[in-house]
Short mmCIF file of N, CA and C in Angstrom, two decimals:
data_model
loop_
_atom_site.label_atom_id
_atom_site.label_comp_id
_atom_site.label_asym_id
_atom_site.label_seq_id
_atom_site.Cartn_x
_atom_site.Cartn_y
_atom_site.Cartn_z
N MET A 231 -178.33 -17.39 -39.48
CA MET A 231 -177.11 -17.44 -40.70
C MET A 231 -177.65 -17.30 -41.94
N ILE A 232 -178.46 -18.51 -42.25
CA ILE A 232 -179.29 -18.39 -43.52
C ILE A 232 -179.96 -17.78 -44.24
N SER A 233 -181.26 -16.95 -42.97
CA SER A 233 -182.04 -16.01 -43.08
C SER A 233 -180.88 -14.65 -43.88
N GLY A 234 -179.76 -14.13 -42.97
CA GLY A 234 -178.83 -13.04 -43.47
C GLY A 234 -178.50 -13.26 -44.89
N THR A 235 -177.87 -14.30 -44.88
CA THR A 235 -177.67 -14.66 -46.41
C THR A 235 -178.68 -14.37 -47.46
N VAL A 236 -180.01 -15.03 -47.13
CA VAL A 236 -180.90 -14.62 -47.81
C VAL A 236 -181.38 -13.60 -48.27
N ARG A 237 -181.51 -13.12 -47.00
CA ARG A 237 -181.97 -11.52 -47.57
C ARG A 237 -181.10 -10.44 -48.07
N LYS A 238 -179.30 -10.67 -48.42
CA LYS A 238 -178.22 -10.09 -48.94
C LYS A 238 -178.66 -10.81 -50.23
N ILE A 239 -179.13 -12.16 -50.54
CA ILE A 239 -179.40 -12.46 -52.03
C ILE A 239 -180.36 -11.45 -52.29
N ALA A 240 -181.16 -11.66 -51.44
CA ALA A 240 -182.37 -10.61 -51.98
C ALA A 240 -182.84 -9.34 -52.65
N LEU A 241 -182.13 -9.31 -51.76
CA LEU A 241 -181.35 -7.18 -51.14
C LEU A 241 -180.68 -6.73 -53.37
N GLY A 242 -180.09 -7.67 -53.64
CA GLY A 242 -179.03 -7.95 -54.46
C GLY A 242 -179.75 -8.15 -55.65
N ALA A 243 -180.80 -9.08 -55.63
CA ALA A 243 -181.41 -9.40 -57.02
C ALA A 243 -182.51 -8.35 -57.00
N ALA A 244 -183.32 -7.45 -55.59
CA ALA A 244 -184.24 -6.66 -56.23
C ALA A 244 -183.30 -5.33 -56.68
N ARG A 245 -182.07 -5.00 -56.46
CA ARG A 245 -181.37 -4.28 -56.60
C ARG A 245 -181.51 -4.13 -58.40
N VAL A 246 -180.75 -5.00 -58.58
CA VAL A 246 -180.47 -5.66 -60.20
C VAL A 246 -181.70 -4.71 -60.63
N ILE A 247 -182.89 -5.55 -60.05
CA ILE A 247 -184.49 -5.42 -61.27
C ILE A 247 -184.78 -3.92 -61.24
N LEU A 248 -184.10 -2.93 -60.47
CA LEU A 248 -184.82 -2.02 -59.50
C LEU A 248 -183.91 -0.98 -60.82
N MET A 249 -182.52 -1.38 -60.92
CA MET A 249 -181.23 -0.65 -61.63
C MET A 249 -181.90 -0.99 -63.49
N MET A 250 -182.45 -1.82 -63.32
CA MET A 250 -183.15 -2.29 -65.23
C MET A 250 -184.32 -1.76 -65.44
N ASP A 251 -185.28 -1.56 -64.29
CA ASP A 251 -186.40 -1.30 -64.35
C ASP A 251 -186.18 0.78 -64.77
N VAL A 252 -185.25 1.02 -63.71
CA VAL A 252 -185.04 2.43 -64.12
C VAL A 252 -184.15 2.87 -65.35
N ASP A 253 -183.72 2.04 -66.40
CA ASP A 253 -183.28 2.15 -67.36
C ASP A 253 -184.18 1.91 -68.41
N HIS A 254 -185.11 1.27 -68.03
CA HIS A 254 -186.09 0.94 -69.31
C HIS A 254 -186.68 2.10 -69.03
N VAL A 255 -187.23 2.63 -67.92
CA VAL A 255 -187.97 3.99 -68.37
C VAL A 255 -187.29 5.04 -69.12
N GLN A 256 -185.94 5.14 -68.39
CA GLN A 256 -185.13 6.53 -68.95
C GLN A 256 -185.27 5.74 -71.01
N HIS A 257 -185.41 5.13 -71.50
CA HIS A 257 -185.65 4.60 -72.48
C HIS A 257 -187.02 4.46 -73.22
N LEU A 258 -187.65 4.41 -72.71
CA LEU A 258 -189.20 5.08 -73.08
C LEU A 258 -189.11 6.68 -73.04
N LEU A 259 -188.55 7.15 -72.18
CA LEU A 259 -188.97 8.65 -71.82
C LEU A 259 -188.48 9.06 -72.69
N GLU A 260 -186.89 8.53 -73.17
CA GLU A 260 -186.52 9.18 -74.40
C GLU A 260 -186.91 9.21 -75.75
N ARG A 261 -187.37 7.97 -75.87
CA ARG A 261 -188.20 8.06 -77.09
C ARG A 261 -189.43 8.52 -77.07
N GLN A 262 -190.50 8.74 -75.78
CA GLN A 262 -191.33 10.08 -75.97
C GLN A 262 -190.98 11.60 -76.49
N LYS A 263 -190.24 11.82 -75.84
CA LYS A 263 -189.67 13.28 -75.99
C LYS A 263 -188.80 13.27 -78.12
N ARG A 264 -188.69 12.59 -78.66
CA ARG A 264 -188.45 12.50 -80.12
C ARG A 264 -189.99 12.40 -80.67
#
């Protein structure tokens, strides 16, 4: 049970980090276009 909870938390954190990375990359790309 504990491993399952840890896995959910890890996936949630990874998902948030990925979303932040995507936003950061899009921001850099938009800045380069200008």
